[in-house]
mmCIF file of C-alpha atoms and ligand atoms in Angstrom:
data_model
loop_
_atom_site.group_PDB
_atom_site.id
_atom_site.type_symbol
_atom_site.label_atom_id
_atom_site.label_comp_id
_atom_site.label_asym_id
_atom_site.label_seq_id
_atom_site.Cartn_x
_atom_site.Cartn_y
_atom_site.Cartn_z
ATOM 1 C CA MET R 1 -11.312 7.720 -12.349
ATOM 2 C CA PHE R 2 -10.034 4.009 -12.516
ATOM 3 C CA ALA R 3 -13.562 3.116 -15.003
ATOM 4 C CA GLY R 4 -12.887 0.557 -17.588
ATOM 5 C CA MET R 5 -9.922 -1.443 -16.129
ATOM 6 C CA GLY R 6 -6.616 -1.812 -17.764
ATOM 7 C CA ARG R 7 -3.728 -2.868 -15.766
ATOM 8 C CA VAL R 8 -3.046 -1.299 -12.012
ATOM 9 C CA LEU R 9 0.781 -0.715 -12.993
ATOM 10 C CA GLU R 10 -0.383 0.883 -15.684
ATOM 11 C CA GLN R 11 -3.109 3.289 -14.349
ATOM 12 C CA LEU R 12 -0.128 4.089 -11.615
ATOM 13 C CA GLU R 13 2.943 5.638 -13.915
ATOM 14 C CA ASP R 14 -0.009 7.589 -16.253
ATOM 15 C CA ALA R 15 -1.342 9.504 -12.790
ATOM 16 C CA LYS R 16 2.249 9.775 -12.222
ATOM 17 C CA SER R 17 2.840 11.563 -16.059
ATOM 18 C CA SER R 18 0.358 13.556 -15.855
ATOM 19 C CA GLY R 19 0.725 14.377 -12.288
ATOM 20 C CA ARG R 20 -3.198 13.667 -10.632
ATOM 21 C CA LYS R 21 -2.649 12.415 -6.817
ATOM 22 C CA LEU R 22 -4.326 8.763 -6.198
ATOM 23 C CA LEU R 23 -5.334 7.603 -2.688
ATOM 24 C CA ALA R 24 -5.446 4.503 -1.323
ATOM 25 C CA VAL R 25 -7.867 2.225 1.402
ATOM 26 C CA LEU R 26 -5.988 -0.176 3.305
ATOM 27 C CA ILE R 27 -8.097 -3.040 4.168
ATOM 28 C CA ASP R 28 -6.446 -5.632 7.045
ATOM 29 C CA PRO R 29 -8.563 -8.858 6.007
ATOM 30 C CA ASP R 30 -8.526 -9.420 10.039
ATOM 31 C CA PHE R 31 -10.990 -5.744 10.745
ATOM 32 C CA GLY R 32 -12.805 -7.526 7.643
ATOM 33 C CA THR R 33 -14.094 -10.330 9.358
ATOM 34 C CA ASP R 34 -17.060 -7.610 10.106
ATOM 35 C CA GLU R 35 -19.245 -7.777 7.434
ATOM 36 C CA ALA R 36 -20.788 -4.306 8.217
ATOM 37 C CA ALA R 37 -18.079 -2.714 9.120
ATOM 38 C CA LEU R 38 -16.524 -3.595 6.181
ATOM 39 C CA GLU R 39 -19.593 -3.173 3.435
ATOM 40 C CA HIS R 40 -19.220 0.367 5.940
ATOM 41 C CA THR R 41 -15.855 1.464 4.691
ATOM 42 C CA VAL R 42 -15.306 -0.440 1.021
ATOM 43 C CA GLN R 43 -18.888 2.088 0.884
ATOM 44 C CA ASN R 44 -17.806 5.673 1.946
ATOM 45 C CA ALA R 45 -14.075 4.132 -0.318
ATOM 46 C CA CYS R 46 -16.036 3.841 -2.996
ATOM 47 C CA MET R 47 -18.354 7.093 -2.261
ATOM 48 C CA ALA R 48 -14.895 9.540 -1.812
ATOM 49 C CA LYS R 49 -13.560 8.105 -4.465
ATOM 50 C CA ALA R 50 -10.933 6.654 -3.502
ATOM 51 C CA ASP R 51 -8.702 5.254 -5.704
ATOM 52 C CA LEU R 52 -7.714 2.074 -5.166
ATOM 53 C CA LEU R 53 -8.368 -0.541 -2.548
ATOM 54 C CA PHE R 54 -5.744 -2.427 -1.139
ATOM 55 C CA VAL R 55 -6.123 -5.713 0.998
ATOM 56 C CA GLY R 56 -3.201 -7.241 3.120
ATOM 57 C CA GLY R 57 -1.132 -7.300 6.395
ATOM 58 C CA SER R 58 1.749 -8.376 8.065
ATOM 59 C CA LEU R 59 0.150 -10.016 10.216
ATOM 60 C CA LEU R 60 -2.885 -12.597 9.383
ATOM 61 C CA THR R 61 -5.007 -13.678 11.360
ATOM 62 C CA THR R 62 -7.621 -14.681 10.279
ATOM 63 C CA THR R 63 -8.674 -17.877 7.747
ATOM 64 C CA ARG R 64 -10.840 -15.946 5.507
ATOM 65 C CA PHE R 65 -8.092 -13.936 3.493
ATOM 66 C CA ASP R 66 -9.942 -15.412 0.300
ATOM 67 C CA ARG R 67 -13.593 -14.312 1.318
ATOM 68 C CA CYS R 68 -12.788 -10.616 2.496
ATOM 69 C CA VAL R 69 -10.779 -10.534 -0.933
ATOM 70 C CA LYS R 70 -13.707 -11.398 -2.677
ATOM 71 C CA ARG R 71 -16.052 -9.341 -1.238
ATOM 72 C CA VAL R 72 -13.964 -6.385 -1.512
ATOM 73 C CA LYS R 73 -13.936 -6.936 -5.295
ATOM 74 C CA GLU R 74 -18.291 -7.529 -4.710
ATOM 75 C CA LEU R 75 -19.159 -4.080 -2.818
ATOM 76 C CA SER R 76 -16.499 -2.003 -5.270
ATOM 77 C CA ASP R 77 -15.636 -0.086 -8.819
ATOM 78 C CA ARG R 78 -12.261 0.229 -7.423
ATOM 79 C CA PRO R 79 -9.264 -1.404 -8.733
ATOM 80 C CA VAL R 80 -8.492 -4.448 -5.712
ATOM 81 C CA VAL R 81 -4.990 -4.559 -4.999
ATOM 82 C CA LEU R 82 -3.316 -7.678 -2.714
ATOM 83 C CA PHE R 83 -0.996 -6.126 -0.449
ATOM 84 C CA PRO R 84 0.148 -9.770 0.721
ATOM 85 C CA GLY R 85 2.299 -10.060 3.991
ATOM 86 C CA SER R 86 3.007 -13.342 3.202
ATOM 87 C CA PRO R 87 2.504 -15.857 0.512
ATOM 88 C CA ALA R 88 -0.752 -16.873 1.873
ATOM 89 C CA GLN R 89 -2.299 -13.856 1.438
ATOM 90 C CA LEU R 90 -3.151 -14.321 -2.408
ATOM 91 C CA SER R 91 -6.848 -14.434 -3.916
ATOM 92 C CA GLY R 92 -7.799 -14.440 -7.961
ATOM 93 C CA HIS R 93 -10.713 -12.054 -6.598
ATOM 94 C CA ALA R 94 -8.009 -9.271 -6.902
ATOM 95 C CA ASP R 95 -6.602 -7.394 -10.008
ATOM 96 C CA ALA R 96 -3.417 -7.638 -8.721
ATOM 97 C CA VAL R 97 -0.647 -7.838 -6.138
ATOM 98 C CA LEU R 98 1.606 -5.305 -4.967
ATOM 99 C CA PHE R 99 5.365 -8.484 -5.539
ATOM 100 C CA LEU R 100 6.927 -6.469 -2.988
ATOM 101 C CA SER R 101 10.385 -6.819 -1.856
ATOM 102 C CA LEU R 102 11.236 -5.890 1.374
ATOM 103 C CA ILE R 103 14.984 -3.620 0.543
ATOM 104 C CA SER R 104 15.258 -1.640 3.075
ATOM 105 C CA GLY R 105 15.954 -5.035 5.028
ATOM 106 C CA ARG R 106 18.260 -7.681 4.755
ATOM 107 C CA ASN R 107 16.323 -10.812 5.158
ATOM 108 C CA PRO R 108 16.394 -13.648 2.566
ATOM 109 C CA GLU R 109 13.189 -14.241 2.941
ATOM 110 C CA LEU R 110 11.525 -11.097 1.979
ATOM 111 C CA LEU R 111 14.415 -10.646 -0.773
ATOM 112 C CA ILE R 112 13.389 -13.414 -3.016
ATOM 113 C CA GLY R 113 12.231 -16.682 -0.264
ATOM 114 C CA HIS R 114 8.575 -15.699 -0.465
ATOM 115 C CA HIS R 115 8.496 -14.634 -4.550
ATOM 116 C CA VAL R 116 9.539 -18.426 -5.323
ATOM 117 C CA THR R 117 7.218 -19.565 -3.650
ATOM 118 C CA ALA R 118 4.367 -17.240 -4.395
ATOM 119 C CA ALA R 119 4.954 -16.594 -7.895
ATOM 120 C CA PRO R 120 3.330 -19.856 -9.074
ATOM 121 C CA THR R 121 0.500 -19.633 -7.379
ATOM 122 C CA ILE R 122 0.406 -15.655 -8.364
ATOM 123 C CA LYS R 123 1.023 -17.198 -12.387
ATOM 124 C CA ALA R 124 -2.196 -19.254 -12.478
ATOM 125 C CA LEU R 125 -4.671 -17.430 -10.695
ATOM 126 C CA GLY R 126 -3.924 -14.693 -13.237
ATOM 127 C CA LEU R 127 -3.172 -11.958 -11.352
ATOM 128 C CA GLU R 128 -1.315 -8.730 -12.378
ATOM 129 C CA ALA R 129 1.943 -8.527 -10.243
ATOM 130 C CA ILE R 130 3.374 -5.131 -10.164
ATOM 131 C CA PRO R 131 7.087 -5.449 -9.063
ATOM 132 C CA THR R 132 7.302 -3.163 -5.874
ATOM 133 C CA GLY R 133 10.444 -2.365 -3.247
ATOM 134 C CA TYR R 134 9.309 -1.778 -0.015
ATOM 135 C CA LEU R 135 11.257 0.809 2.218
ATOM 136 C CA LEU R 136 10.749 1.040 6.214
ATOM 137 C CA VAL R 137 10.781 3.881 7.731
ATOM 138 C CA ASP R 138 11.456 4.215 11.820
ATOM 139 C CA GLY R 139 7.984 5.957 12.152
ATOM 140 C CA GLY R 140 8.786 6.340 15.940
ATOM 141 C CA GLY R 141 8.273 2.911 17.425
ATOM 142 C CA PRO R 142 8.148 -1.051 17.318
ATOM 143 C CA THR R 143 5.638 -1.719 14.130
ATOM 144 C CA THR R 144 4.744 -5.149 13.329
ATOM 145 C CA VAL R 145 5.687 -5.297 10.369
ATOM 146 C CA SER R 146 9.310 -4.491 11.662
ATOM 147 C CA TYR R 147 8.992 -7.073 13.997
ATOM 148 C CA VAL R 148 7.470 -9.432 12.018
ATOM 149 C CA SER R 149 9.835 -8.926 8.975
ATOM 150 C CA GLN R 150 12.650 -9.124 11.299
ATOM 151 C CA THR R 151 14.329 -5.851 9.551
ATOM 152 C CA LEU R 152 15.365 -2.904 10.785
ATOM 153 C CA PRO R 153 13.606 0.255 9.406
ATOM 154 C CA ILE R 154 15.595 2.762 7.768
ATOM 155 C CA PRO R 155 15.873 6.046 10.064
ATOM 156 C CA HIS R 156 13.868 8.837 9.940
ATOM 157 C CA ASP R 157 16.414 11.219 9.433
ATOM 158 C CA LYS R 158 18.535 9.633 6.384
ATOM 159 C CA PRO R 159 16.841 10.613 3.321
ATOM 160 C CA GLY R 160 19.887 9.732 1.845
ATOM 161 C CA ILE R 161 19.995 5.964 2.478
ATOM 162 C CA ALA R 162 16.095 5.871 1.108
ATOM 163 C CA ALA R 163 17.647 7.871 -2.160
ATOM 164 C CA ALA R 164 19.997 5.157 -2.636
ATOM 165 C CA THR R 165 18.002 2.209 -1.830
ATOM 166 C CA ALA R 166 14.880 3.426 -4.348
ATOM 167 C CA LEU R 167 17.337 3.676 -6.315
ATOM 168 C CA ALA R 168 19.179 0.816 -6.010
ATOM 169 C CA GLY R 169 15.785 -0.865 -6.842
ATOM 170 C CA GLU R 170 14.790 0.803 -9.433
ATOM 171 C CA LEU R 171 17.985 -0.095 -11.290
ATOM 172 C CA LEU R 172 17.343 -3.524 -10.194
ATOM 173 C CA GLY R 173 13.831 -3.400 -12.471
ATOM 174 C CA LEU R 174 10.869 -2.620 -9.825
ATOM 175 C CA ARG R 175 8.413 -0.140 -10.532
ATOM 176 C CA THR R 176 6.855 1.158 -7.973
ATOM 177 C CA MET R 177 8.606 2.433 -4.229
ATOM 178 C CA TYR R 178 6.838 2.245 -1.135
ATOM 179 C CA LEU R 179 7.736 4.035 1.617
ATOM 180 C CA ASP R 180 6.278 2.479 4.727
ATOM 181 C CA THR R 181 6.709 3.749 8.249
ATOM 182 C CA GLY R 182 3.824 0.722 9.093
ATOM 183 C CA SER R 183 0.271 0.569 9.826
ATOM 184 C CA GLY R 184 -0.535 2.702 13.061
ATOM 185 C CA ALA R 185 2.354 4.048 13.124
ATOM 186 C CA GLN R 186 3.596 7.556 15.386
ATOM 187 C CA HIS R 187 4.696 9.804 12.845
ATOM 188 C CA THR R 188 4.302 9.101 8.718
ATOM 189 C CA VAL R 189 7.666 8.730 6.347
ATOM 190 C CA HIS R 190 9.080 12.753 6.817
ATOM 191 C CA PRO R 191 8.571 14.899 4.045
ATOM 192 C CA SER R 192 11.817 15.441 3.212
ATOM 193 C CA MET R 193 12.624 11.737 3.133
ATOM 194 C CA ILE R 194 9.634 11.377 0.330
ATOM 195 C CA THR R 195 11.799 14.156 -1.589
ATOM 196 C CA ALA R 196 15.103 13.361 -1.846
ATOM 197 C CA VAL R 197 13.649 8.760 -3.548
ATOM 198 C CA ARG R 198 11.372 11.383 -5.650
ATOM 199 C CA LYS R 199 14.792 13.160 -7.136
ATOM 200 C CA ALA R 200 16.523 9.535 -6.856
ATOM 201 C CA VAL R 201 13.889 7.816 -8.979
ATOM 202 C CA ASN R 202 10.574 8.126 -11.868
ATOM 203 C CA VAL R 203 8.583 5.362 -10.907
ATOM 204 C CA PRO R 204 5.483 5.976 -8.689
ATOM 205 C CA LEU R 205 5.715 6.446 -4.865
ATOM 206 C CA ILE R 206 3.216 5.186 -2.592
ATOM 207 C CA VAL R 207 3.308 6.195 0.839
ATOM 208 C CA GLY R 208 1.776 5.025 4.303
ATOM 209 C CA GLY R 209 2.155 4.647 7.559
ATOM 210 C CA GLY R 210 0.133 6.904 10.566
ATOM 211 C CA ILE R 211 -1.599 9.718 7.768
ATOM 212 C CA ARG R 212 -4.785 10.635 9.876
ATOM 213 C CA ASP R 213 -4.925 13.906 9.182
ATOM 214 C CA ALA R 214 -5.800 15.832 5.691
ATOM 215 C CA ALA R 215 -2.877 18.610 6.370
ATOM 216 C CA THR R 216 -0.703 16.024 6.917
ATOM 217 C CA ALA R 217 -1.931 14.043 3.225
ATOM 218 C CA ARG R 218 -1.530 17.438 1.504
ATOM 219 C CA ALA R 219 1.998 17.791 2.783
ATOM 220 C CA LEU R 220 2.793 14.539 1.535
ATOM 221 C CA CYS R 221 1.592 13.971 -1.485
ATOM 222 C CA ALA R 222 3.633 18.062 -2.262
ATOM 223 C CA ALA R 223 6.570 16.469 -1.339
ATOM 224 C CA GLY R 224 6.491 13.804 -4.074
ATOM 225 C CA ALA R 225 4.375 10.888 -3.241
ATOM 226 C CA ASP R 226 1.749 9.780 -5.216
ATOM 227 C CA VAL R 227 0.083 7.304 -3.902
ATOM 228 C CA LEU R 228 -1.431 7.914 -0.494
ATOM 229 C CA VAL R 229 -1.905 4.408 1.095
ATOM 230 C CA VAL R 230 -4.379 5.021 5.008
ATOM 231 C CA GLY R 231 -5.886 2.070 6.953
ATOM 232 C CA THR R 232 -5.656 2.894 10.697
ATOM 233 C CA ALA R 233 -7.538 6.277 10.642
ATOM 234 C CA PHE R 234 -10.473 4.934 8.542
ATOM 235 C CA GLU R 235 -11.176 2.048 11.155
ATOM 236 C CA GLN R 236 -11.396 4.996 13.929
ATOM 237 C CA ASP R 237 -13.226 7.115 11.658
ATOM 238 C CA PRO R 238 -14.928 6.283 8.629
ATOM 239 C CA GLU R 239 -15.894 9.386 7.480
ATOM 240 C CA LEU R 240 -12.295 10.412 7.694
ATOM 241 C CA ILE R 241 -12.411 9.388 3.621
ATOM 242 C CA PHE R 242 -14.186 12.008 2.593
ATOM 243 C CA ALA R 243 -11.428 15.431 3.841
ATOM 244 C CA LEU R 244 -8.534 13.117 2.634
ATOM 245 C CA SER R 245 -10.043 11.797 -0.012
ATOM 246 C CA GLU R 246 -10.793 15.805 -1.210
ATOM 247 C CA ALA R 247 -6.662 16.932 1.044
ATOM 248 C CA VAL R 248 -4.979 13.886 -1.917
ATOM 249 C CA HIS R 249 -7.313 15.146 -5.041
ATOM 250 C CA GLY R 250 -6.944 18.910 -4.717
HETATM 251 C C1 1GP H 1 0.580 -0.087 6.588
HETATM 252 O O1 1GP H 1 1.318 1.499 4.626
HETATM 253 C C2 1GP H 1 -0.027 1.135 5.281
HETATM 254 O O2 1GP H 1 1.241 -0.651 5.434
HETATM 255 C C3 1GP H 1 -0.939 2.155 6.101
HETATM 256 O O3 1GP H 1 -1.299 2.771 7.721
HETATM 257 O O4 1GP H 1 -2.492 1.935 9.518
HETATM 258 O O5 1GP H 1 -0.806 3.266 9.663
HETATM 259 O O6 1GP H 1 -3.179 4.385 7.286
HETATM 260 P P1 1GP H 1 -1.732 3.168 8.548
#
């Protein structure tokens, strides 16, 4: 779908305007230390025509982040986009980086601090930075991201808070919104919250956390998600990617 790579943000915007839904496969760099599993996941992602490969995680325990991104890029013909949990997760082997502001939280380091640290490196590496409002939503229990970020998620049944937060992010100039219940969450973002945010903003909506089956993927796309991100479910069952890709692409 993304042959002849252009800027990733433009590709997201084009897909949104034409109503094409996208699937992003999230690769946890720690999982990526298992070379055979990494290779299998990336090959499946390409065969299943997943649209994007995200690499990143809220807690990094491997020292081989750059090598993982390089390997993903070598193995795939999809755009590789960093989803960094910290300024340490940057690599010139990627095509773009989600330049994340955790706008559901009130931790200044995640609203501007890490950005100051990362900006010179992003420029030096020549990475496309995609200004992204990150909204952490309660998915049924504490997640690594809520603990590591030291922020409170938006309650799952408060779509109005999510909509107002996303609108503020759009007014501040952010170009995509990422609604996430966190990796391995019990529940996905509720479709009614996605619809409320969809009505509030025009930017592409990325939705992730706890997506494990095709019916859920279809419901989240129907509610207004433009990009679905799936990580944990593919680590547990690499073949699931084929059914989810079909559900997203219709
Ligand atoms: C996490 O949205 C991603 O930030 C993906 O979540 O690992 O639960 O698919 P899962």
